[in-house]
PDB file of C-alpha atoms and ligand atoms in Angstrom:
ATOM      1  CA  UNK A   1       0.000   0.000   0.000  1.00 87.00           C
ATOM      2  CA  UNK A   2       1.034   3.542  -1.257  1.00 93.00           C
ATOM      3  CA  UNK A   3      -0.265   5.936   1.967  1.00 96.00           C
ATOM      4  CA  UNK A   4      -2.280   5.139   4.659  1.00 97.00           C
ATOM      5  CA  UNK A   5      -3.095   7.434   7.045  1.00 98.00           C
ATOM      6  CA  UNK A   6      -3.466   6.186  10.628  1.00 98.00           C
ATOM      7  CA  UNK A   7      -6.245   8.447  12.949  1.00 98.00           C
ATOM      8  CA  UNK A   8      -4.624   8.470  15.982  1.00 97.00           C
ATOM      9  CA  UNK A   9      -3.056  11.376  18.312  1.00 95.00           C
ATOM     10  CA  UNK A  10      -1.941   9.132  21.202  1.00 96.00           C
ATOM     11  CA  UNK A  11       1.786   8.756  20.936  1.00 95.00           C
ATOM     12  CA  UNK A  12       2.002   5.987  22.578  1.00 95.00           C
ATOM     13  CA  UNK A  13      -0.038   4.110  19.904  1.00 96.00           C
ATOM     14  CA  UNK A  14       1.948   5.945  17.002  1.00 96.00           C
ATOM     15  CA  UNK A  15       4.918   4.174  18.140  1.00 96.00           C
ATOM     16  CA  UNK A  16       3.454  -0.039  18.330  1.00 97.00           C
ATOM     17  CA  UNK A  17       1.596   1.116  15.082  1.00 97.00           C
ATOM     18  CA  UNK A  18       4.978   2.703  12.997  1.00 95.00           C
ATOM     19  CA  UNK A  19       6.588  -0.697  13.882  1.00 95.00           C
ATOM     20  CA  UNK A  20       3.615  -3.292  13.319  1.00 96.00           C
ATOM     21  CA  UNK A  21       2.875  -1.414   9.912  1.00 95.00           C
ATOM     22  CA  UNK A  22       7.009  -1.948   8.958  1.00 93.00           C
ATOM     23  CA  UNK A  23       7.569  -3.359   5.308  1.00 92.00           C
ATOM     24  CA  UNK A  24       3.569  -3.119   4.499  1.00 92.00           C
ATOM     25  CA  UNK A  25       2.817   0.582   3.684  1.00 93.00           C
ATOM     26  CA  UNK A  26       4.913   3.202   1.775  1.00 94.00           C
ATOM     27  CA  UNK A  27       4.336   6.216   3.293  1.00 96.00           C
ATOM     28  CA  UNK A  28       2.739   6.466   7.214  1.00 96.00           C
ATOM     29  CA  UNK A  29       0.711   9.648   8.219  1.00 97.00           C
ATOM     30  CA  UNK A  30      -1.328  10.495  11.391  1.00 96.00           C
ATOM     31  CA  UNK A  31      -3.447  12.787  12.634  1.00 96.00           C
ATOM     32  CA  UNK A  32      -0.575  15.193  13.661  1.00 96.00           C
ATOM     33  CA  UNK A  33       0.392  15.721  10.148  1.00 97.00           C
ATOM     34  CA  UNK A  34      -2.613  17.486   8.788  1.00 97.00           C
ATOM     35  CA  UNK A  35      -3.816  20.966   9.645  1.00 97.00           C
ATOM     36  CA  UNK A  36      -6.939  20.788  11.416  1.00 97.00           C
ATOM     37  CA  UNK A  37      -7.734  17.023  11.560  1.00 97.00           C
ATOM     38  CA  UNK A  38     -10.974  16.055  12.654  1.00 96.00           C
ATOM     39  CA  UNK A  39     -11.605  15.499  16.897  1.00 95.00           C
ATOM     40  CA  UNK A  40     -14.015  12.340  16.542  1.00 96.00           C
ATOM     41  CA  UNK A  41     -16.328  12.736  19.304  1.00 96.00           C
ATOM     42  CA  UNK A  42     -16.148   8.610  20.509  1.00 95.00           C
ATOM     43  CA  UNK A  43     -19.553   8.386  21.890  1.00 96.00           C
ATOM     44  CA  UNK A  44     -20.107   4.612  20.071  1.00 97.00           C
ATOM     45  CA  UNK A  45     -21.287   2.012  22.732  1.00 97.00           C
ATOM     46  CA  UNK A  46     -18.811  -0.205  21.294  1.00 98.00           C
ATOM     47  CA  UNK A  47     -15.061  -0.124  19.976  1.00 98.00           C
ATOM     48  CA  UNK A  48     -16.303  -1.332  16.714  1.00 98.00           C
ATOM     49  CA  UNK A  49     -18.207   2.000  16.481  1.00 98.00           C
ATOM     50  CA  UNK A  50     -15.915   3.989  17.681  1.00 98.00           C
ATOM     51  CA  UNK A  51     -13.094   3.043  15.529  1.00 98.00           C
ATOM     52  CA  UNK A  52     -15.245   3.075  12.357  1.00 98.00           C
ATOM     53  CA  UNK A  53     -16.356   6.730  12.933  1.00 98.00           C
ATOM     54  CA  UNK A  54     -12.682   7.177  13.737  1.00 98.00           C
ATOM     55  CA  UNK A  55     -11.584   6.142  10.135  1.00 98.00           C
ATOM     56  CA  UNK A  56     -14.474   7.060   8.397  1.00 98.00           C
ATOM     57  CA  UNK A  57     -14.302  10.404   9.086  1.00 98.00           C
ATOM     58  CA  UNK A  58     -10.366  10.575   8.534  1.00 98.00           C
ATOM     59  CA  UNK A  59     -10.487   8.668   5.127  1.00 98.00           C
ATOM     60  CA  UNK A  60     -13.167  11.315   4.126  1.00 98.00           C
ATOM     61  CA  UNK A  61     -11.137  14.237   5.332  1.00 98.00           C
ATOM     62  CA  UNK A  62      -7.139  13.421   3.894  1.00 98.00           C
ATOM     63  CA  UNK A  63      -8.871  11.521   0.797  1.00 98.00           C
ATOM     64  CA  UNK A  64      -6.908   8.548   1.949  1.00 98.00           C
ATOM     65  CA  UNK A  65      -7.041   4.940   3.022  1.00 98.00           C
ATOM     66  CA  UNK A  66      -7.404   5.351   7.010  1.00 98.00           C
ATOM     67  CA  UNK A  67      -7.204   3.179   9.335  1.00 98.00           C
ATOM     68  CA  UNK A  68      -8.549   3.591  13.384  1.00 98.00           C
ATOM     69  CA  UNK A  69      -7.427   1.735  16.721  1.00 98.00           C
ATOM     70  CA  UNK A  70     -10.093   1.808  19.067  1.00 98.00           C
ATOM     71  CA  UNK A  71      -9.034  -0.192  22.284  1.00 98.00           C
ATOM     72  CA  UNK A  72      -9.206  -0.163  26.191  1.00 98.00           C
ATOM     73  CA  UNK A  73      -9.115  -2.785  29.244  1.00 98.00           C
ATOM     74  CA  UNK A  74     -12.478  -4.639  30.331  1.00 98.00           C
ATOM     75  CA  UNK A  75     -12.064  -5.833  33.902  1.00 98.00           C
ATOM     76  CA  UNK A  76     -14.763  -8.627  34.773  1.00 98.00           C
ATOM     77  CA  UNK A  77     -14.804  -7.715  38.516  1.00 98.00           C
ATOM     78  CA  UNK A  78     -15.842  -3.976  37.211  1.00 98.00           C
ATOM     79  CA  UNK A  79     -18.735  -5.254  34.590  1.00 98.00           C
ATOM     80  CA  UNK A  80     -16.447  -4.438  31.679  1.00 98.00           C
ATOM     81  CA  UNK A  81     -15.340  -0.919  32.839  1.00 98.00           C
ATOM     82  CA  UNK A  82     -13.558   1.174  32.109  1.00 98.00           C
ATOM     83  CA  UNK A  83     -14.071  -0.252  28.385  1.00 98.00           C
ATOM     84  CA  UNK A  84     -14.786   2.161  25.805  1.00 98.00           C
ATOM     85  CA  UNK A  85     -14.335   5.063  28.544  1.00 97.00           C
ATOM     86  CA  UNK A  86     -10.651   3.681  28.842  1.00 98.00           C
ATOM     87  CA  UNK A  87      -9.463   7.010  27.868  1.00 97.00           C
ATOM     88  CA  UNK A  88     -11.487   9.166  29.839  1.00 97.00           C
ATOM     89  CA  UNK A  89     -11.948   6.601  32.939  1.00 98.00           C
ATOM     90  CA  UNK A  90     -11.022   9.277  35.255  1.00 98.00           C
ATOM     91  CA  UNK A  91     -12.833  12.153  33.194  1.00 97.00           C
ATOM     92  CA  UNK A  92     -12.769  14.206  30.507  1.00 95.00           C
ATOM     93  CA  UNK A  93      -9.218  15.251  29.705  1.00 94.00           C
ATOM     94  CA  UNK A  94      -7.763  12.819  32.851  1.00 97.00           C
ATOM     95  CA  UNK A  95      -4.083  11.565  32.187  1.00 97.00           C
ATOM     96  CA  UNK A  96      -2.881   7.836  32.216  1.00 97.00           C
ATOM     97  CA  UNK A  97      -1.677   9.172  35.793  1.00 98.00           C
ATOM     98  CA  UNK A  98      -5.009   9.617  36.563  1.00 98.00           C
ATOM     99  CA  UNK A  99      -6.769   6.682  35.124  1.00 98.00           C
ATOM    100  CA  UNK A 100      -4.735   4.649  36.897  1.00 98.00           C
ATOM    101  CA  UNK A 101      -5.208   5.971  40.057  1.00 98.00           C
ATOM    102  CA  UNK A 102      -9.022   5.458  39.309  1.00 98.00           C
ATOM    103  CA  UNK A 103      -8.482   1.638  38.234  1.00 98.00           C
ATOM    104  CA  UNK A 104      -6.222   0.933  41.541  1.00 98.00           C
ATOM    105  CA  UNK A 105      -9.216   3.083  43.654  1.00 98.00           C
ATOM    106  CA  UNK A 106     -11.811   1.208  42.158  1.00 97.00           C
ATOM    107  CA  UNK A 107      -9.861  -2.741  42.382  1.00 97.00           C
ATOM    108  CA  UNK A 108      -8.728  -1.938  45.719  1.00 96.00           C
ATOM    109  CA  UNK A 109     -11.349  -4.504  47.428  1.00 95.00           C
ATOM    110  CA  UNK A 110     -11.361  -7.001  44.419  1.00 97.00           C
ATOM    111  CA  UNK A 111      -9.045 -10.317  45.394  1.00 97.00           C
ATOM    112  CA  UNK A 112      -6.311 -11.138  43.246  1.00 92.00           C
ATOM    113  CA  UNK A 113      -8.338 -14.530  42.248  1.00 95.00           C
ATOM    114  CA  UNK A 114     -10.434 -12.209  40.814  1.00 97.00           C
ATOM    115  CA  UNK A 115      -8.730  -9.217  38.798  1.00 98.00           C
ATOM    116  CA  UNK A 116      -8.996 -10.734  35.495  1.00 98.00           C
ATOM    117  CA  UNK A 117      -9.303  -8.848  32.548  1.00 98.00           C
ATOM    118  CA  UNK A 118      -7.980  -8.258  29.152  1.00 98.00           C
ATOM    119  CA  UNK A 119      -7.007  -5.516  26.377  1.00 98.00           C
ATOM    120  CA  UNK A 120      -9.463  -4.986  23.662  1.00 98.00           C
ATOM    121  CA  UNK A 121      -8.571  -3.225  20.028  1.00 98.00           C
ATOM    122  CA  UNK A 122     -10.319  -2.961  16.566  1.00 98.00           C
ATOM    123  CA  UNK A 123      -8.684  -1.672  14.141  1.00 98.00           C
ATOM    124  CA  UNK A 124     -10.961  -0.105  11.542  1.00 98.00           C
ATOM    125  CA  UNK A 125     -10.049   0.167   7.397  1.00 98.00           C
ATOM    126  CA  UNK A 126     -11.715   2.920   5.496  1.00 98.00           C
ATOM    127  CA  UNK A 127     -11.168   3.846   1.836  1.00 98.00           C
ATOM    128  CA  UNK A 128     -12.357   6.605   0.348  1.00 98.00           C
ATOM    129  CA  UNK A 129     -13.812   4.246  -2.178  1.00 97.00           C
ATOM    130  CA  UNK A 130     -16.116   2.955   0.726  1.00 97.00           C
ATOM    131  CA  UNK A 131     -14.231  -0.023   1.506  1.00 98.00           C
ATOM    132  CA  UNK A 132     -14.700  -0.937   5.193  1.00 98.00           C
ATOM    133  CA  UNK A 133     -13.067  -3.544   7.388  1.00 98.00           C
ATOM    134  CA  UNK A 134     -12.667  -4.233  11.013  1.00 98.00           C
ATOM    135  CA  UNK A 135     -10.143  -6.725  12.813  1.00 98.00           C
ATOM    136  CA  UNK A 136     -10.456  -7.386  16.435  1.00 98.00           C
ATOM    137  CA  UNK A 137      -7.587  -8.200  19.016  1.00 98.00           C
ATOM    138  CA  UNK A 138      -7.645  -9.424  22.783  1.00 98.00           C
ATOM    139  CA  UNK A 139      -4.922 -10.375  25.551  1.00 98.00           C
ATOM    140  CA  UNK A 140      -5.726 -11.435  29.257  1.00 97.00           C
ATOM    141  CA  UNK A 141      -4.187 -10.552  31.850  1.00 98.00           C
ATOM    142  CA  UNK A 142      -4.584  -9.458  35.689  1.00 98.00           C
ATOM    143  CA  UNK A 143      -5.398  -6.376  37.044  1.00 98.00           C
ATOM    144  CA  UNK A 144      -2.102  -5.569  39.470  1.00 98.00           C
ATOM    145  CA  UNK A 145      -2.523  -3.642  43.116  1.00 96.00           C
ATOM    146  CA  UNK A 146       0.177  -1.095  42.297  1.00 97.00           C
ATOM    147  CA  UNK A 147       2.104   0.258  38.898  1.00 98.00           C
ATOM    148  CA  UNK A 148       5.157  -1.896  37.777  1.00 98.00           C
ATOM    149  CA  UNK A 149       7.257  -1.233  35.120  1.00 98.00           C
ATOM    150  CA  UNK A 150       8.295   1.927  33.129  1.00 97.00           C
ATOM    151  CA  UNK A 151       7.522   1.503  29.120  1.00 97.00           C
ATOM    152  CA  UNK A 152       4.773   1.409  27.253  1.00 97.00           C
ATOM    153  CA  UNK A 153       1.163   4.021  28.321  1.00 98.00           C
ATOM    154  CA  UNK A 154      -2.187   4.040  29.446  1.00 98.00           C
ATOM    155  CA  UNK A 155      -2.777   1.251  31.335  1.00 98.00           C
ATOM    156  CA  UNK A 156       0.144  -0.849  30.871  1.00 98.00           C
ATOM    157  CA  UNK A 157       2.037  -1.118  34.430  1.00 98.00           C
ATOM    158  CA  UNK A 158      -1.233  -2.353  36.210  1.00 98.00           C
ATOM    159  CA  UNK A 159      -1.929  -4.751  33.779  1.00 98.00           C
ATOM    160  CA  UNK A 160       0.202  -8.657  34.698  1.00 98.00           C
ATOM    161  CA  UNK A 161       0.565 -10.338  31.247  1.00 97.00           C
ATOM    162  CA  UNK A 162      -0.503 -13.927  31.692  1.00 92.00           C
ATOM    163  CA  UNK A 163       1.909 -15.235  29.498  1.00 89.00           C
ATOM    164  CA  UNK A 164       5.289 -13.174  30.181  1.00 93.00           C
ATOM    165  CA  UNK A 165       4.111 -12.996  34.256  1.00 94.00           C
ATOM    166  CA  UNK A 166       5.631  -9.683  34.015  1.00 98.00           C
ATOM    167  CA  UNK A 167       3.270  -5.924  33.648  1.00 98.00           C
ATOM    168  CA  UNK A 168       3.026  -5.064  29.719  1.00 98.00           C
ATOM    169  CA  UNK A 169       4.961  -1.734  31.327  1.00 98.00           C
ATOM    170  CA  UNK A 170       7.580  -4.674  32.074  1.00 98.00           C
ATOM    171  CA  UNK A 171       8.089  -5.887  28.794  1.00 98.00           C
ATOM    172  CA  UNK A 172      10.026  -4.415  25.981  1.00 97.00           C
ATOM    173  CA  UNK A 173       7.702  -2.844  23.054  1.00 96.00           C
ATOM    174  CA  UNK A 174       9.024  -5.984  20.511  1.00 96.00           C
ATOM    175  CA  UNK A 175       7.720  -7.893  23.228  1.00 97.00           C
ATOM    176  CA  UNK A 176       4.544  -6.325  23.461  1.00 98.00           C
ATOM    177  CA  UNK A 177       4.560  -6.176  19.981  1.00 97.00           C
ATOM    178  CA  UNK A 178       4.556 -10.264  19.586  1.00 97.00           C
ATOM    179  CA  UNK A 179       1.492 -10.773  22.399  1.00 97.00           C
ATOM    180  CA  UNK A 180      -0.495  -7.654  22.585  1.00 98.00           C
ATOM    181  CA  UNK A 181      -3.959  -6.698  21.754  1.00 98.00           C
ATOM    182  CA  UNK A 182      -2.933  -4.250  19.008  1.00 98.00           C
ATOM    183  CA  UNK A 183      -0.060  -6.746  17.513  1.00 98.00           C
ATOM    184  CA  UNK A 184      -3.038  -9.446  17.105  1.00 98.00           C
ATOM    185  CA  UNK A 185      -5.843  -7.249  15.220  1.00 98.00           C
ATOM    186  CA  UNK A 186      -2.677  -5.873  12.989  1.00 98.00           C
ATOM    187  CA  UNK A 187      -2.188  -9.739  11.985  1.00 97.00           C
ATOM    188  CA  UNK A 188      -5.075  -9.739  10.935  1.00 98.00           C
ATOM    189  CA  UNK A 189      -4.747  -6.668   8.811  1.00 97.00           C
ATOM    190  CA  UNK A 190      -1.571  -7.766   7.402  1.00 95.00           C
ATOM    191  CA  UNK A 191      -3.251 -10.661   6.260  1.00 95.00           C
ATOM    192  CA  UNK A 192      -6.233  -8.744   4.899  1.00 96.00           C
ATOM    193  CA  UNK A 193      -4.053  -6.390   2.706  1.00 93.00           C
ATOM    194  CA  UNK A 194      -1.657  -9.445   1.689  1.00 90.00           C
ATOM    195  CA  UNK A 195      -5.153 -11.403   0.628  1.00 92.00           C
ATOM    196  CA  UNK A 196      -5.814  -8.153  -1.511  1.00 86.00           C
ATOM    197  CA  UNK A 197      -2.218  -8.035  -3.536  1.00 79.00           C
TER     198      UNK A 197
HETATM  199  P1  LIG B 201      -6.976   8.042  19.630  1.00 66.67           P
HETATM  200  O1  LIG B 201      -8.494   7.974  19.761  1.00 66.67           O
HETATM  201  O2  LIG B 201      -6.475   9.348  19.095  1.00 66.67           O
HETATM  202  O3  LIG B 201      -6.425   6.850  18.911  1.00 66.67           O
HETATM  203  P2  LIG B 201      -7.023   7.547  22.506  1.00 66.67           P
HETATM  204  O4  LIG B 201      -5.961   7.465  23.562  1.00 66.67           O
HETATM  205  O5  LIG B 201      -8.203   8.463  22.797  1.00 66.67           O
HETATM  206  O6  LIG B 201      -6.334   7.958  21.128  1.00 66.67           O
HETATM  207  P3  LIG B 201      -8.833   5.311  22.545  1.00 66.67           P
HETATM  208  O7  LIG B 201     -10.033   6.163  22.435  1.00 66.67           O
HETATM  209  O8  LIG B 201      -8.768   4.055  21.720  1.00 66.67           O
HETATM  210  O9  LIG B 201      -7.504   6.107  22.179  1.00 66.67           O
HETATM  211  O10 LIG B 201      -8.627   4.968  24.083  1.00 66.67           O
HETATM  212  C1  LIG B 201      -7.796   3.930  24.415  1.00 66.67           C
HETATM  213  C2  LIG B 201      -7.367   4.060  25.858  1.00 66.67           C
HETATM  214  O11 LIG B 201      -7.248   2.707  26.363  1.00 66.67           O
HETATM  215  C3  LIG B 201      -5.965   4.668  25.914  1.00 66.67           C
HETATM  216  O12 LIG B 201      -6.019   6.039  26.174  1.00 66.67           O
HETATM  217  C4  LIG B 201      -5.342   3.874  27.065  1.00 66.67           C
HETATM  218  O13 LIG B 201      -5.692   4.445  28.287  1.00 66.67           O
HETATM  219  C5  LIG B 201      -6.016   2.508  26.960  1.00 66.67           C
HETATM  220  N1  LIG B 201      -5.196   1.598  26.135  1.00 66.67           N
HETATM  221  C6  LIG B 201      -5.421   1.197  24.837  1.00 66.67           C
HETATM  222  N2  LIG B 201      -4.424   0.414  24.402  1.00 66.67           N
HETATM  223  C7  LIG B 201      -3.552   0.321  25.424  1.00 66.67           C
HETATM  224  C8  LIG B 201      -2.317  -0.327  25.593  1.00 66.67           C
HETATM  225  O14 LIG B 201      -1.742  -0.993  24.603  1.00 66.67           O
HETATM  226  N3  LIG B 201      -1.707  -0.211  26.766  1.00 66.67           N
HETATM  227  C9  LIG B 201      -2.252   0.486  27.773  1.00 66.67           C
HETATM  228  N4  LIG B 201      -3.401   1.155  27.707  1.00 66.67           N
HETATM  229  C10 LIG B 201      -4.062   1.068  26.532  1.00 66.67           C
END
């Protein structure tokens, strides 16, 4: 593929994305790179939504291919929350800082036999043409008492990895890269654009 412009302003994304795209697309652009890209308003009751009205509206705007991550943690013990308020768990305009602090308030009484939960993404694929394709990813994990680990964002030192035993903040980003949420709906993308050649 030529250009593709991925509809994302979280940096943290921009960086697992630039490497899980390497060898597929020519060119990379995000939202940063335009003047006056659209602000989505994510008010979709699902990430599927979300992340098609993400790349919808950015395919329409560049006149590009677009393509939208729309992720977040669902903890069981919290009915699925903070799901697709994963951004704004804490409130409009709250930092990771502050999400987190939120997600330790709120597990504080749950045991650790019960802090399972997992990282969701879709990745949405919008042409201009009208071509549209979604491709979901999951990993499970445990919800941890306190922040380990320095890489990675959002959510990623309270989060245990199942199968590393170590916080996603704990693992390097080729490792997260290999297991993650994001790395397995972008398998499925590579695939999808592969099956298109
Ligand atoms: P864009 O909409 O611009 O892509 P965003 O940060 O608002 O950026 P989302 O609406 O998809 O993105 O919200 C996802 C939130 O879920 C994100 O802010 C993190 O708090 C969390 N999250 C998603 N993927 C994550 C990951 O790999 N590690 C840790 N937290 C993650």
């Amino acid at each position: 593929m030529k250009h593709l412009v991925v509809a994302t302003r979280n940096k943290g994304k921009i960086l697992e994305i630039n490497s899980l795209l390497a060898g597929l697309v020519d060119q990379i652009s995000c939202a940063a790179d335009f003047v006056d890209f659209p602000e989505t308003v994510e008010d979709g009751a699902t990430f599927e939504e979300n992340a098609l009205k993400k790349a919808r509206e950015a395919a329409m705007f560049t006149g590009y291919p677009a393509l939208a991550d729309d992720s977040g943690l669902v903890v069981d013990a919290l009915d699925g929350r903070p799901g697709v308020f994963s951004a704004r768990y804490a409130g409009a305009g709250a930092s990771d800082a502050d999400n987190n602090a939120r997600l330790v308030e709120e597990c504080r009484n749950i045991p650790e036999t019960h802090r399972q939960a997992a990282f969701v993404c879709v990745l949405a694929f919008v042409t201009p043409e009208g071509v549209e394709r979604v491709f979901n990813g999951r990993i499970n994990g445990q919800i941890l008492s306190a922040a380990r680990g320095e890489g990675g964002f959002g959510y990623d030192p309270l989060f245990l990895v199942d199968c590393f035993g170590r916080s996603m903040a704990e693992l390097t980003i080729i490792e997260k890269n290999l297991v993650s949420h994001r790395a397995k709906a972008f398998i499925k993308f590579r695939e999808y654009l592969e099956s298109m050649k």
